[in-house]
Tab-separated table of C-alpha atoms in Angstrom:
chain	number	residue	atom	x	y	z
A	790	UNK	CA	-28.241	40.000	-70.838
A	791	UNK	CA	-30.541	42.641	-72.315
A	792	UNK	CA	-30.223	46.242	-71.208
A	793	UNK	CA	-33.886	47.272	-71.238
A	794	UNK	CA	-36.672	46.161	-68.847
A	795	UNK	CA	-38.610	44.366	-71.597
A	796	UNK	CA	-39.371	41.099	-69.794
A	797	UNK	CA	-42.778	41.282	-68.122
A	798	UNK	CA	-44.059	39.088	-65.322
A	799	UNK	CA	-47.802	39.095	-64.661
A	800	UNK	CA	-49.248	37.685	-61.449
A	801	UNK	CA	-53.006	37.938	-60.941
A	802	UNK	CA	-53.880	39.127	-57.445
A	803	UNK	CA	-55.182	36.344	-55.148
A	804	UNK	CA	-56.660	34.869	-58.321
A	805	UNK	CA	-59.096	32.178	-57.138
A	806	UNK	CA	-60.319	34.255	-54.207
A	807	UNK	CA	-60.615	37.388	-56.355
A	808	UNK	CA	-62.755	35.508	-58.878
A	809	UNK	CA	-65.043	34.415	-56.049
A	810	UNK	CA	-65.290	37.946	-54.674
A	811	UNK	CA	-65.984	39.363	-58.142
A	812	UNK	CA	-68.813	36.894	-58.692
A	813	UNK	CA	-70.319	37.266	-55.201
A	814	UNK	CA	-71.084	40.888	-54.155
A	815	UNK	CA	-71.626	39.866	-50.526
A	816	UNK	CA	-67.990	38.696	-50.275
A	817	UNK	CA	-66.291	41.822	-51.597
A	818	UNK	CA	-64.003	43.253	-48.971
A	819	UNK	CA	-64.427	40.115	-46.849
A	820	UNK	CA	-62.025	37.305	-45.953
A	821	UNK	CA	-62.358	34.489	-48.516
A	822	UNK	CA	-60.478	31.180	-48.492
A	823	UNK	CA	-60.595	28.761	-51.434
A	824	UNK	CA	-59.435	25.162	-51.150
A	825	UNK	CA	-60.254	21.665	-50.007
A	826	UNK	CA	-62.760	21.822	-47.175
A	827	UNK	CA	-62.181	18.329	-45.755
A	828	UNK	CA	-60.185	17.674	-42.573
A	829	UNK	CA	-57.003	17.285	-44.635
A	830	UNK	CA	-57.757	19.979	-47.189
A	831	UNK	CA	-55.274	22.753	-47.905
A	832	UNK	CA	-55.683	26.408	-48.845
A	833	UNK	CA	-55.378	27.062	-52.589
A	834	UNK	CA	-55.766	30.853	-52.360
A	835	UNK	CA	-56.656	33.336	-49.635
A	836	UNK	CA	-57.952	36.840	-50.292
A	837	UNK	CA	-55.896	39.742	-48.982
A	838	UNK	CA	-58.511	40.255	-46.281
A	839	UNK	CA	-57.886	36.676	-45.100
A	840	UNK	CA	-54.120	37.104	-45.233
A	841	UNK	CA	-54.380	39.743	-42.519
A	842	UNK	CA	-55.200	36.870	-40.143
A	843	UNK	CA	-52.143	34.873	-41.261
A	844	UNK	CA	-53.919	32.591	-43.747
A	845	UNK	CA	-51.846	31.699	-46.809
A	846	UNK	CA	-51.779	29.195	-49.661
A	847	UNK	CA	-50.675	25.606	-48.901
A	848	UNK	CA	-51.731	26.027	-45.254
A	849	UNK	CA	-53.825	23.169	-43.797
A	850	UNK	CA	-57.476	24.181	-43.944
A	851	UNK	CA	-57.967	23.313	-40.275
A	852	UNK	CA	-55.300	25.839	-39.306
A	853	UNK	CA	-56.870	28.457	-41.587
A	854	UNK	CA	-60.249	27.984	-39.891
A	855	UNK	CA	-58.654	28.524	-36.498
A	856	UNK	CA	-56.964	31.734	-37.658
A	857	UNK	CA	-59.975	33.131	-39.522
A	858	UNK	CA	-63.116	31.406	-38.235
A	859	UNK	CA	-65.436	33.986	-39.799
A	860	UNK	CA	-64.012	33.811	-43.320
A	861	UNK	CA	-66.002	32.372	-46.235
A	862	UNK	CA	-64.637	28.915	-47.109
A	863	UNK	CA	-65.347	27.855	-50.691
A	864	UNK	CA	-64.715	24.832	-52.916
A	865	UNK	CA	-62.640	25.749	-56.031
A	866	UNK	CA	-64.380	26.220	-59.385
A	867	UNK	CA	-61.474	25.289	-61.645
A	868	UNK	CA	-63.480	25.340	-64.879
A	869	UNK	CA	-64.335	28.988	-64.264
A	870	UNK	CA	-60.779	29.881	-63.235
A	871	UNK	CA	-59.414	28.224	-66.371
A	872	UNK	CA	-61.816	30.080	-68.666
A	873	UNK	CA	-60.801	33.428	-67.144
A	874	UNK	CA	-57.130	32.450	-67.335
A	875	UNK	CA	-57.515	31.722	-71.041
A	876	UNK	CA	-58.812	35.247	-71.636
A	877	UNK	CA	-55.858	36.715	-69.751
A	878	UNK	CA	-53.398	34.570	-71.720
A	879	UNK	CA	-55.014	35.776	-74.973
A	880	UNK	CA	-54.193	39.340	-73.938
A	881	UNK	CA	-50.595	38.338	-73.251
A	882	UNK	CA	-50.243	36.571	-76.600
A	883	UNK	CA	-51.485	39.713	-78.321
A	884	UNK	CA	-48.372	41.419	-76.931
A	885	UNK	CA	-45.795	38.819	-77.949
A	886	UNK	CA	-45.354	35.346	-79.445
A	887	UNK	CA	-43.114	34.522	-76.475
A	888	UNK	CA	-45.436	33.923	-73.523
A	889	UNK	CA	-44.398	31.417	-70.852
A	890	UNK	CA	-47.319	30.482	-68.599
A	891	UNK	CA	-46.274	29.277	-65.142
A	892	UNK	CA	-49.792	28.562	-63.870
A	893	UNK	CA	-53.368	29.699	-64.458
A	894	UNK	CA	-52.609	33.126	-62.995
A	895	UNK	CA	-48.961	33.774	-63.748
A	896	UNK	CA	-46.796	34.169	-66.871
A	897	UNK	CA	-43.658	35.729	-68.354
A	898	UNK	CA	-43.817	37.768	-71.585
A	899	UNK	CA	-40.926	38.879	-73.802
A	900	UNK	CA	-42.166	42.303	-74.924
A	901	UNK	CA	-39.160	42.918	-77.164
A	902	UNK	CA	-39.925	39.775	-79.183
A	903	UNK	CA	-43.398	41.154	-79.844
A	904	UNK	CA	-42.063	44.524	-80.955
A	905	UNK	CA	-44.146	46.381	-78.370
A	906	UNK	CA	-41.265	47.492	-76.107
A	907	UNK	CA	-37.606	48.323	-76.616
A	908	UNK	CA	-36.830	50.674	-73.710
A	909	UNK	CA	-38.155	51.658	-70.282
A	910	UNK	CA	-40.933	54.067	-71.423
A	911	UNK	CA	-42.352	51.668	-74.035
A	912	UNK	CA	-42.213	48.737	-71.592
A	913	UNK	CA	-44.019	50.759	-68.927
A	914	UNK	CA	-46.690	51.775	-71.435
A	915	UNK	CA	-47.235	48.127	-72.412
A	916	UNK	CA	-47.543	47.131	-68.753
A	917	UNK	CA	-50.046	49.891	-67.951
A	918	UNK	CA	-52.184	48.990	-70.971
A	919	UNK	CA	-52.092	45.289	-70.112
A	920	UNK	CA	-53.385	45.903	-66.588
A	921	UNK	CA	-56.174	48.107	-67.926
A	922	UNK	CA	-57.124	45.496	-70.532
A	923	UNK	CA	-57.216	42.728	-67.918
A	924	UNK	CA	-59.532	44.806	-65.732
A	925	UNK	CA	-61.809	45.604	-68.677
A	926	UNK	CA	-62.034	41.998	-69.864
A	927	UNK	CA	-62.186	40.171	-66.523
A	928	UNK	CA	-63.008	42.755	-63.847
A	929	UNK	CA	-59.939	41.539	-61.955
A	930	UNK	CA	-56.561	43.031	-61.088
A	931	UNK	CA	-53.086	41.798	-61.833
A	932	UNK	CA	-49.665	42.972	-60.703
A	933	UNK	CA	-46.905	43.529	-63.266
A	934	UNK	CA	-43.135	43.491	-62.900
A	935	UNK	CA	-40.814	44.727	-65.656
A	936	UNK	CA	-37.083	44.089	-65.742
A	937	UNK	CA	-34.226	42.933	-67.944
A	938	UNK	CA	-34.442	39.310	-66.723
A	939	UNK	CA	-37.038	36.785	-65.636
A	940	UNK	CA	-35.770	36.614	-62.066
A	941	UNK	CA	-35.940	40.375	-61.575
A	942	UNK	CA	-39.310	40.714	-63.320
A	943	UNK	CA	-40.820	38.172	-60.932
A	944	UNK	CA	-39.329	39.952	-57.918
A	945	UNK	CA	-40.724	43.246	-59.242
A	946	UNK	CA	-44.267	41.859	-59.639
A	947	UNK	CA	-44.148	40.533	-56.076
A	948	UNK	CA	-43.181	43.975	-54.821
A	949	UNK	CA	-45.972	45.507	-56.929
A	950	UNK	CA	-48.714	43.493	-55.218
A	951	UNK	CA	-51.526	44.068	-54.993
A	952	UNK	CA	-52.759	45.823	-58.140
A	953	UNK	CA	-49.570	47.623	-59.111
A	954	UNK	CA	-46.703	47.908	-61.581
A	955	UNK	CA	-43.006	48.102	-60.733
A	956	UNK	CA	-40.127	48.632	-63.156
A	957	UNK	CA	-36.545	47.733	-62.238
A	958	UNK	CA	-34.357	50.053	-64.247
A	959	UNK	CA	-31.096	48.569	-65.621
A	960	UNK	CA	-28.107	49.513	-63.484
A	961	UNK	CA	-30.077	49.461	-60.223
A	962	UNK	CA	-30.364	45.676	-59.826
A	963	UNK	CA	-27.489	45.090	-57.407
A	964	UNK	CA	-28.511	47.957	-55.109
A	965	UNK	CA	-32.082	46.684	-55.078
A	966	UNK	CA	-31.234	43.035	-54.399
A	967	UNK	CA	-28.554	43.643	-51.751
A	968	UNK	CA	-30.698	44.163	-48.622
A	969	UNK	CA	-33.281	41.542	-49.584
A	970	UNK	CA	-33.569	38.191	-47.851
A	971	UNK	CA	-31.821	35.219	-49.454
A	972	UNK	CA	-35.288	33.637	-49.701
A	973	UNK	CA	-36.081	36.190	-52.411
A	974	UNK	CA	-33.858	34.339	-54.887
A	975	UNK	CA	-35.306	31.423	-56.914
A	976	UNK	CA	-34.306	28.034	-55.571
A	977	UNK	CA	-33.787	29.190	-51.979
A	978	UNK	CA	-36.422	27.359	-49.965
A	979	UNK	CA	-36.697	26.864	-46.206
A	980	UNK	CA	-33.934	24.226	-46.034
A	981	UNK	CA	-31.392	26.197	-48.100
A	982	UNK	CA	-32.346	29.392	-46.271
A	983	UNK	CA	-31.705	27.776	-42.879
A	984	UNK	CA	-28.415	26.338	-44.113
A	985	UNK	CA	-27.253	29.778	-45.234
A	986	UNK	CA	-28.495	31.401	-42.024
A	987	UNK	CA	-26.433	29.005	-39.933
A	988	UNK	CA	-23.431	30.151	-41.977
A	989	UNK	CA	-24.245	33.778	-41.156
A	990	UNK	CA	-25.735	34.588	-44.571
A	991	UNK	CA	-29.212	36.140	-44.467
A	992	UNK	CA	-29.221	38.779	-47.243
A	993	UNK	CA	-28.377	38.727	-50.935
A	994	UNK	CA	-25.473	41.120	-50.359
A	995	UNK	CA	-24.009	38.704	-47.805
A	996	UNK	CA	-24.083	35.989	-50.498
A	997	UNK	CA	-21.940	38.235	-52.699
A	998	UNK	CA	-19.606	39.030	-49.805
A	999	UNK	CA	-19.191	35.340	-48.970
A	1000	UNK	CA	-17.938	34.674	-52.483
A	1001	UNK	CA	-18.579	31.968	-55.034
A	1002	UNK	CA	-16.162	29.434	-53.543
A	1003	UNK	CA	-17.887	29.597	-50.154
A	1004	UNK	CA	-21.306	29.152	-51.786
A	1005	UNK	CA	-20.043	26.059	-53.615
A	1006	UNK	CA	-18.627	24.667	-50.371
A	1007	UNK	CA	-21.928	25.223	-48.578
A	1008	UNK	CA	-24.392	24.181	-51.280
A	1009	UNK	CA	-22.524	22.131	-53.845
A	1010	UNK	CA	-21.191	23.051	-57.263
A	1011	UNK	CA	-24.365	23.516	-59.330
A	1012	UNK	CA	-26.458	25.234	-56.656
A	1013	UNK	CA	-23.585	27.355	-55.401
A	1014	UNK	CA	-22.606	28.680	-58.838
A	1015	UNK	CA	-26.230	29.361	-59.759
A	1016	UNK	CA	-27.080	31.149	-56.528
A	1017	UNK	CA	-23.983	33.345	-56.686
A	1018	UNK	CA	-24.860	34.392	-60.251
A	1019	UNK	CA	-28.406	35.312	-59.215
A	1020	UNK	CA	-27.086	37.343	-56.268
A	1021	UNK	CA	-25.137	39.352	-58.850
A	1022	UNK	CA	-28.415	39.829	-60.785
A	1023	UNK	CA	-27.237	37.566	-63.594
A	1024	UNK	CA	-30.063	35.635	-65.226
A	1025	UNK	CA	-29.933	34.840	-68.941
A	1026	UNK	CA	-32.879	32.431	-69.043
A	1027	UNK	CA	-35.050	33.171	-72.085
A	1028	UNK	CA	-38.830	33.321	-72.090
A	1029	UNK	CA	-39.897	29.953	-73.521
A	1030	UNK	CA	-43.260	29.839	-75.272
A	1031	UNK	CA	-43.853	26.103	-74.919
A	1032	UNK	CA	-43.188	24.440	-71.593
A	1033	UNK	CA	-42.744	20.713	-72.142
A	1034	UNK	CA	-45.024	18.494	-70.099
A	1035	UNK	CA	-42.812	16.044	-68.230
A	1036	UNK	CA	-45.461	13.945	-66.557
A	1037	UNK	CA	-49.184	13.439	-66.112
A	1038	UNK	CA	-50.417	12.418	-62.671
A	1039	UNK	CA	-53.383	12.378	-60.310
A	1040	UNK	CA	-53.558	11.903	-56.555
A	1041	UNK	CA	-56.083	11.900	-53.730
A	1042	UNK	CA	-55.738	12.661	-50.027
A	1043	UNK	CA	-58.193	10.794	-47.802
A	1044	UNK	CA	-59.998	12.283	-44.836
A	1045	UNK	CA	-59.595	8.992	-42.953
A	1046	UNK	CA	-56.597	6.670	-43.330
A	1047	UNK	CA	-57.342	3.645	-45.501
A	1048	UNK	CA	-56.331	0.379	-43.801
A	1049	UNK	CA	-58.136	-2.172	-45.940
A	1050	UNK	CA	-55.750	-3.530	-48.566
A	1051	UNK	CA	-58.558	-4.270	-51.004
A	1052	UNK	CA	-59.801	-0.690	-50.767
A	1053	UNK	CA	-56.263	0.598	-51.365
A	1054	UNK	CA	-56.031	-1.553	-54.482
A	1055	UNK	CA	-59.358	-0.263	-55.785
A	1056	UNK	CA	-58.272	3.333	-55.183
A	1057	UNK	CA	-55.061	2.748	-57.151
A	1058	UNK	CA	-57.072	1.292	-60.047
A	1059	UNK	CA	-59.400	4.295	-59.974
A	1060	UNK	CA	-56.474	6.718	-59.987
A	1061	UNK	CA	-54.889	4.833	-62.905
A	1062	UNK	CA	-58.127	5.271	-64.873
A	1063	UNK	CA	-58.198	8.992	-64.140
A	1064	UNK	CA	-54.560	9.313	-65.134
A	1065	UNK	CA	-55.252	7.590	-68.460
A	1066	UNK	CA	-58.115	9.975	-69.174
A	1067	UNK	CA	-55.816	12.949	-68.594
A	1068	UNK	CA	-53.086	11.344	-70.676
A	1069	UNK	CA	-55.414	10.740	-73.608
A	1070	UNK	CA	-56.983	14.159	-73.233
A	1071	UNK	CA	-53.531	15.665	-73.790
A	1072	UNK	CA	-52.830	13.344	-76.740
A	1073	UNK	CA	-49.851	11.794	-74.952
A	1074	UNK	CA	-48.509	8.403	-73.923
A	1075	UNK	CA	-45.701	7.435	-71.563
A	1076	UNK	CA	-43.182	4.714	-70.716
A	1077	UNK	CA	-42.789	5.068	-66.953
A	1078	UNK	CA	-45.617	4.340	-64.511
A	1079	UNK	CA	-45.222	5.921	-61.071
A	1080	UNK	CA	-47.050	5.081	-57.829
A	1081	UNK	CA	-46.993	7.467	-54.861
A	1082	UNK	CA	-48.042	6.342	-51.379
A	1083	UNK	CA	-48.082	8.560	-48.278
A	1084	UNK	CA	-48.548	6.427	-45.185
A	1085	UNK	CA	-50.146	7.112	-41.807
A	1086	UNK	CA	-46.866	8.474	-40.409
A	1087	UNK	CA	-46.463	10.963	-43.324
A	1088	UNK	CA	-43.627	8.935	-44.848
A	1089	UNK	CA	-43.939	9.054	-48.631
A	1090	UNK	CA	-42.896	6.179	-50.877
A	1091	UNK	CA	-42.510	6.340	-54.657
A	1092	UNK	CA	-42.272	3.280	-56.896
A	1093	UNK	CA	-41.880	3.249	-60.688
A	1094	UNK	CA	-41.752	0.791	-63.566
A	1095	UNK	CA	-40.546	1.559	-67.083
A	1096	UNK	CA	-42.223	-0.234	-69.993
A	1097	UNK	CA	-40.676	-1.237	-73.319
A	1098	UNK	CA	-42.455	1.579	-75.131
A	1099	UNK	CA	-44.870	4.462	-74.515
A	1100	UNK	CA	-48.513	3.536	-73.955
A	1101	UNK	CA	-51.843	5.098	-73.121
A	1102	UNK	CA	-53.538	1.745	-72.656
A	1103	UNK	CA	-55.656	1.680	-69.480
A	1104	UNK	CA	-55.118	-2.048	-68.921
A	1105	UNK	CA	-51.341	-1.741	-69.106
A	1106	UNK	CA	-51.238	1.227	-66.755
A	1107	UNK	CA	-53.658	-0.362	-64.272
A	1108	UNK	CA	-51.669	-3.586	-64.117
A	1109	UNK	CA	-48.348	-1.769	-63.766
A	1110	UNK	CA	-49.757	0.327	-60.909
A	1111	UNK	CA	-51.067	-2.839	-59.220
A	1112	UNK	CA	-47.636	-4.487	-59.468
A	1113	UNK	CA	-46.024	-1.410	-57.930
A	1114	UNK	CA	-48.528	-1.482	-55.067
A	1115	UNK	CA	-47.527	-5.094	-54.318
A	1116	UNK	CA	-44.107	-3.815	-53.250
A	1117	UNK	CA	-45.477	-1.322	-50.704
A	1118	UNK	CA	-46.462	-2.128	-47.111
A	1119	UNK	CA	-49.743	-0.321	-46.308
A	1120	UNK	CA	-50.701	-2.144	-43.097
A	1121	UNK	CA	-50.390	0.987	-40.936
A	1122	UNK	CA	-52.804	2.956	-43.097
A	1123	UNK	CA	-52.619	5.192	-46.174
A	1124	UNK	CA	-53.490	8.884	-46.240
A	1125	UNK	CA	-52.568	9.720	-49.873
A	1126	UNK	CA	-52.307	7.772	-53.139
A	1127	UNK	CA	-51.175	8.917	-56.558
A	1128	UNK	CA	-50.592	7.423	-60.001
A	1129	UNK	CA	-48.558	9.130	-62.712
A	1130	UNK	CA	-47.030	8.536	-66.124
A	1131	UNK	CA	-43.738	10.074	-67.256
A	1132	UNK	CA	-41.349	9.581	-70.162
A	1133	UNK	CA	-44.018	11.142	-72.344
A	1134	UNK	CA	-44.407	10.872	-76.118
A	1135	UNK	CA	-47.077	11.764	-78.655
A	1136	UNK	CA	-47.350	8.206	-79.968
A	1137	UNK	CA	-47.958	4.702	-78.574
A	1138	UNK	CA	-45.983	1.515	-79.120
A	1139	UNK	CA	-48.272	-1.515	-79.218
A	1140	UNK	CA	-47.054	-4.885	-78.013
A	1141	UNK	CA	-48.678	-8.183	-77.189
A	1142	UNK	CA	-48.996	-7.342	-73.513
A	1143	UNK	CA	-50.719	-4.062	-74.294
A	1144	UNK	CA	-53.052	-5.724	-76.782
A	1145	UNK	CA	-54.076	-8.422	-74.309
A	1146	UNK	CA	-54.645	-5.906	-71.540
A	1147	UNK	CA	-56.448	-3.652	-73.988
A	1148	UNK	CA	-58.937	-6.364	-74.868
A	1149	UNK	CA	-59.787	-6.735	-71.189
A	1150	UNK	CA	-60.066	-2.959	-70.865
A	1151	UNK	CA	-62.574	-2.830	-73.718
A	1152	UNK	CA	-64.785	-5.339	-71.927
A	1153	UNK	CA	-64.335	-3.812	-68.494
A	1154	UNK	CA	-63.808	-0.168	-69.374
A	1155	UNK	CA	-67.335	1.264	-69.302
A	1156	UNK	CA	-68.158	-0.445	-65.990
A	1157	UNK	CA	-64.924	0.668	-64.364
A	1158	UNK	CA	-65.249	4.169	-65.712
A	1159	UNK	CA	-68.663	4.549	-64.109
A	1160	UNK	CA	-67.301	3.051	-60.903
A	1161	UNK	CA	-64.396	5.480	-60.981
A	1162	UNK	CA	-66.730	8.424	-61.457
A	1163	UNK	CA	-68.856	7.246	-58.537
A	1164	UNK	CA	-65.827	6.630	-56.343
A	1165	UNK	CA	-64.587	10.167	-56.938
A	1166	UNK	CA	-67.691	11.513	-55.192
A	1167	UNK	CA	-67.494	10.066	-51.700
A	1168	UNK	CA	-69.044	12.911	-49.651
A	1169	UNK	CA	-72.624	12.921	-48.432
A	1170	UNK	CA	-75.499	13.736	-50.780
A	1171	UNK	CA	-75.669	17.359	-49.680
A	1172	UNK	CA	-71.934	17.923	-50.063
A	1173	UNK	CA	-71.822	16.124	-53.375
A	1174	UNK	CA	-74.664	18.059	-54.984
A	1175	UNK	CA	-74.120	21.433	-53.382
A	1176	UNK	CA	-70.412	22.306	-52.905
A	1177	UNK	CA	-69.861	25.555	-51.002
A	1178	UNK	CA	-69.422	28.471	-53.396
A	1179	UNK	CA	-70.779	26.746	-56.502
A	1180	UNK	CA	-73.528	28.213	-58.685
A	1181	UNK	CA	-77.185	27.226	-58.537
A	1182	UNK	CA	-80.462	28.424	-60.018
A	1183	UNK	CA	-83.887	28.362	-58.406
A	1184	UNK	CA	-87.085	28.405	-60.466
A	1185	UNK	CA	-88.489	31.281	-58.398
A	1186	UNK	CA	-85.495	33.165	-56.991
A	1187	UNK	CA	-83.059	32.950	-59.898
A	1188	UNK	CA	-79.266	32.685	-59.783
A	1189	UNK	CA	-77.329	32.199	-56.552
A	1190	UNK	CA	-74.508	30.324	-54.904
A	1191	UNK	CA	-74.252	27.736	-52.158
A	1192	UNK	CA	-73.251	29.086	-48.757
A	1193	UNK	CA	-73.336	25.672	-47.134
A	1194	UNK	CA	-75.180	22.375	-46.874
A	1195	UNK	CA	-75.777	19.566	-44.425
A	1196	UNK	CA	-78.444	17.671	-42.513
A	1197	UNK	CA	-80.556	17.505	-45.644
A	1198	UNK	CA	-80.585	21.285	-46.157
A	1199	UNK	CA	-78.767	23.673	-48.497
A	1200	UNK	CA	-78.385	27.415	-47.891
A	1201	UNK	CA	-78.214	29.661	-50.949
A	1202	UNK	CA	-77.458	33.372	-51.332
A	1203	UNK	CA	-79.190	34.821	-54.380
A	1204	UNK	CA	-77.015	37.407	-56.117
A	1205	UNK	CA	-75.120	37.942	-59.371
A	1206	UNK	CA	-71.785	39.663	-60.192
A	1207	UNK	CA	-73.535	42.954	-61.058
A	1208	UNK	CA	-76.219	42.933	-58.361
A	1209	UNK	CA	-76.340	44.215	-54.813
A	1210	UNK	CA	-75.548	41.686	-52.030
A	1211	UNK	CA	-78.418	39.206	-52.091
A	1212	UNK	CA	-80.747	37.483	-49.654
A	1213	UNK	CA	-80.143	34.056	-48.121
A	1214	UNK	CA	-82.678	31.229	-48.251
A	1215	UNK	CA	-82.588	27.582	-47.157
A	1216	UNK	CA	-84.045	24.610	-49.064
A	1217	UNK	CA	-84.205	20.846	-48.847
A	1218	UNK	CA	-81.325	19.275	-50.765
A	1219	UNK	CA	-83.783	17.524	-53.061
A	1220	UNK	CA	-85.888	20.622	-53.806
A	1221	UNK	CA	-87.028	20.107	-57.422
A	1222	UNK	CA	-86.873	23.863	-58.111
A	1223	UNK	CA	-83.153	24.036	-57.280
A	1224	UNK	CA	-80.477	22.940	-59.747
A	1225	UNK	CA	-76.775	23.393	-60.421
A	1226	UNK	CA	-75.964	26.259	-62.797
A	1227	UNK	CA	-73.084	27.582	-64.869
A	1228	UNK	CA	-71.160	30.591	-63.536
A	1229	UNK	CA	-72.226	34.015	-64.830
A	1230	UNK	CA	-69.723	36.349	-66.569
A	1231	UNK	CA	-67.841	38.597	-64.181
A	1232	UNK	CA	-68.010	41.517	-66.591
A	1233	UNK	CA	-71.077	42.654	-68.516
A	1234	UNK	CA	-70.642	42.904	-72.266
A	1235	UNK	CA	-71.408	46.166	-74.003
A	1236	UNK	CA	-73.229	46.423	-77.360
A	1237	UNK	CA	-69.876	46.255	-79.169
A	1238	UNK	CA	-68.814	43.163	-77.222
A	1239	UNK	CA	-66.425	45.120	-75.053
A	1240	UNK	CA	-66.186	44.589	-71.324
A	1241	UNK	CA	-67.002	47.011	-68.593
A	1242	UNK	CA	-67.064	46.830	-64.839
A	1243	UNK	CA	-70.517	47.770	-63.566
A	1244	UNK	CA	-70.497	50.690	-61.173
A	1245	UNK	CA	-66.695	50.983	-61.189
A	1246	UNK	CA	-65.216	54.098	-59.656
A	1247	UNK	CA	-61.655	55.319	-60.039
A	1248	UNK	CA	-59.374	55.148	-57.058
A	1249	UNK	CA	-55.716	56.145	-56.874
A	1250	UNK	CA	-53.365	53.264	-56.177
A	1251	UNK	CA	-49.761	53.633	-55.078
A	1252	UNK	CA	-47.789	50.756	-56.513
A	1253	UNK	CA	-44.330	51.615	-55.180
A	1254	UNK	CA	-43.855	50.145	-51.694
A	1255	UNK	CA	-42.265	52.580	-49.278
A	1256	UNK	CA	-39.405	50.160	-48.674
A	1257	UNK	CA	-38.195	50.250	-52.306
A	1258	UNK	CA	-35.127	52.214	-53.365
A	1259	UNK	CA	-35.815	55.429	-55.297
A	1260	UNK	CA	-34.301	53.853	-58.398
A	1261	UNK	CA	-37.353	51.574	-58.580
A	1262	UNK	CA	-40.220	52.949	-60.575
A	1263	UNK	CA	-43.861	52.035	-60.095
A	1264	UNK	CA	-47.221	53.057	-61.469
A	1265	UNK	CA	-50.698	52.098	-60.391
A	1266	UNK	CA	-53.909	51.886	-62.338
A	1267	UNK	CA	-57.409	52.646	-61.238
A	1268	UNK	CA	-59.051	50.211	-58.861
A	1269	UNK	CA	-62.744	49.428	-59.171
A	1270	UNK	CA	-64.360	49.664	-55.779
A	1271	UNK	CA	-66.983	47.130	-56.827
A	1272	UNK	CA	-64.315	44.550	-57.565
A	1273	UNK	CA	-61.625	42.987	-55.338
């Protein structure tokens, strides 16, 4: 294990919601919830203002609306989030060749491998500069944790939130971890946490006091050994630049349970087509076809079939998914369906079955692809054309975003990332002067191509939570008051 805090963990602050606040002046400082807006939608991200009311990611959207009825509820704009994420990842890769993305808004970086840090002062300097660069390029804030291991760096970034930097100095790890909840450690979810609590173990220090043998007795050999090592702050996992894709899958949750068997079959075929498009887009093929069915009673069934060789043939994957569906009873209703492909490879193995199915796919493909695209857009006309939060442009009023739609009307607030909060106007959904638009940049470009946050003012930020031991070290950057 290294002796300097040269592993960095970056976690963008309430990423999706912060992007929405940065692009919509009227939402800055307000509760914002991003996610699926249907009856069975879930929260993807909640702004810190929404979290005050108890809203959090993965919460059912209905529950979020009850907790924060006055929040702004927006449909995700994943293309925009991905483009901003790519700019952040470029900054990370400028620091080191060893960058391990965990999601669009989170990554580990090995600073020592990039030659930019070798001790605590140099690591801190790299972290401070990174946060400043992210703000300049995106207008957003990210929290940084620095430690000698991945586990500790992630814990440090969590303690640094929001908009802070925390360094765990070598030699202080055990004292820092001791009083923390067992849920702080990776791999300790609700079930494991409850199991340990029933055994009288609620803190990391109590894991150490219980001893390795007791942990193995309670949790099994692999989990027990691993958890005991983490409680002792032992984590030798390296930062891995390339994370291998293990599967490609798609799934849909339905607002109303599907009871018609024919409709279920058509949905499975549509999902298989979408899965193939993702598979081919990644240049991959796979041997194992997986069907996921969540029934009316929330029971989830998974069926799989392994082929003789990897394929990306739509006919083969559709037929395999249909065969798997034949083995599942859906008479009570289906609330979720998914199709996936695993056992991935970067080549395909043709066989007679694939060729025959492929010939049918060539004849049927274009028709089914259009049908799949149409089937993906089931909401009403207003909801389909004008999702809440998405960008629009009006011939007279300029750029804006959709506040809501329904009953043949769409309400738009006209504002841009660098404007004052804008005015609201309502139009017919088929108004010829209103059209969908691309998102505007969050940060204006200067003459030299550099970024700047319009109207930003400096504000002191304390990044060391009061509950942290004195051996922890934090530093905060400036916070733009015109940005979340």
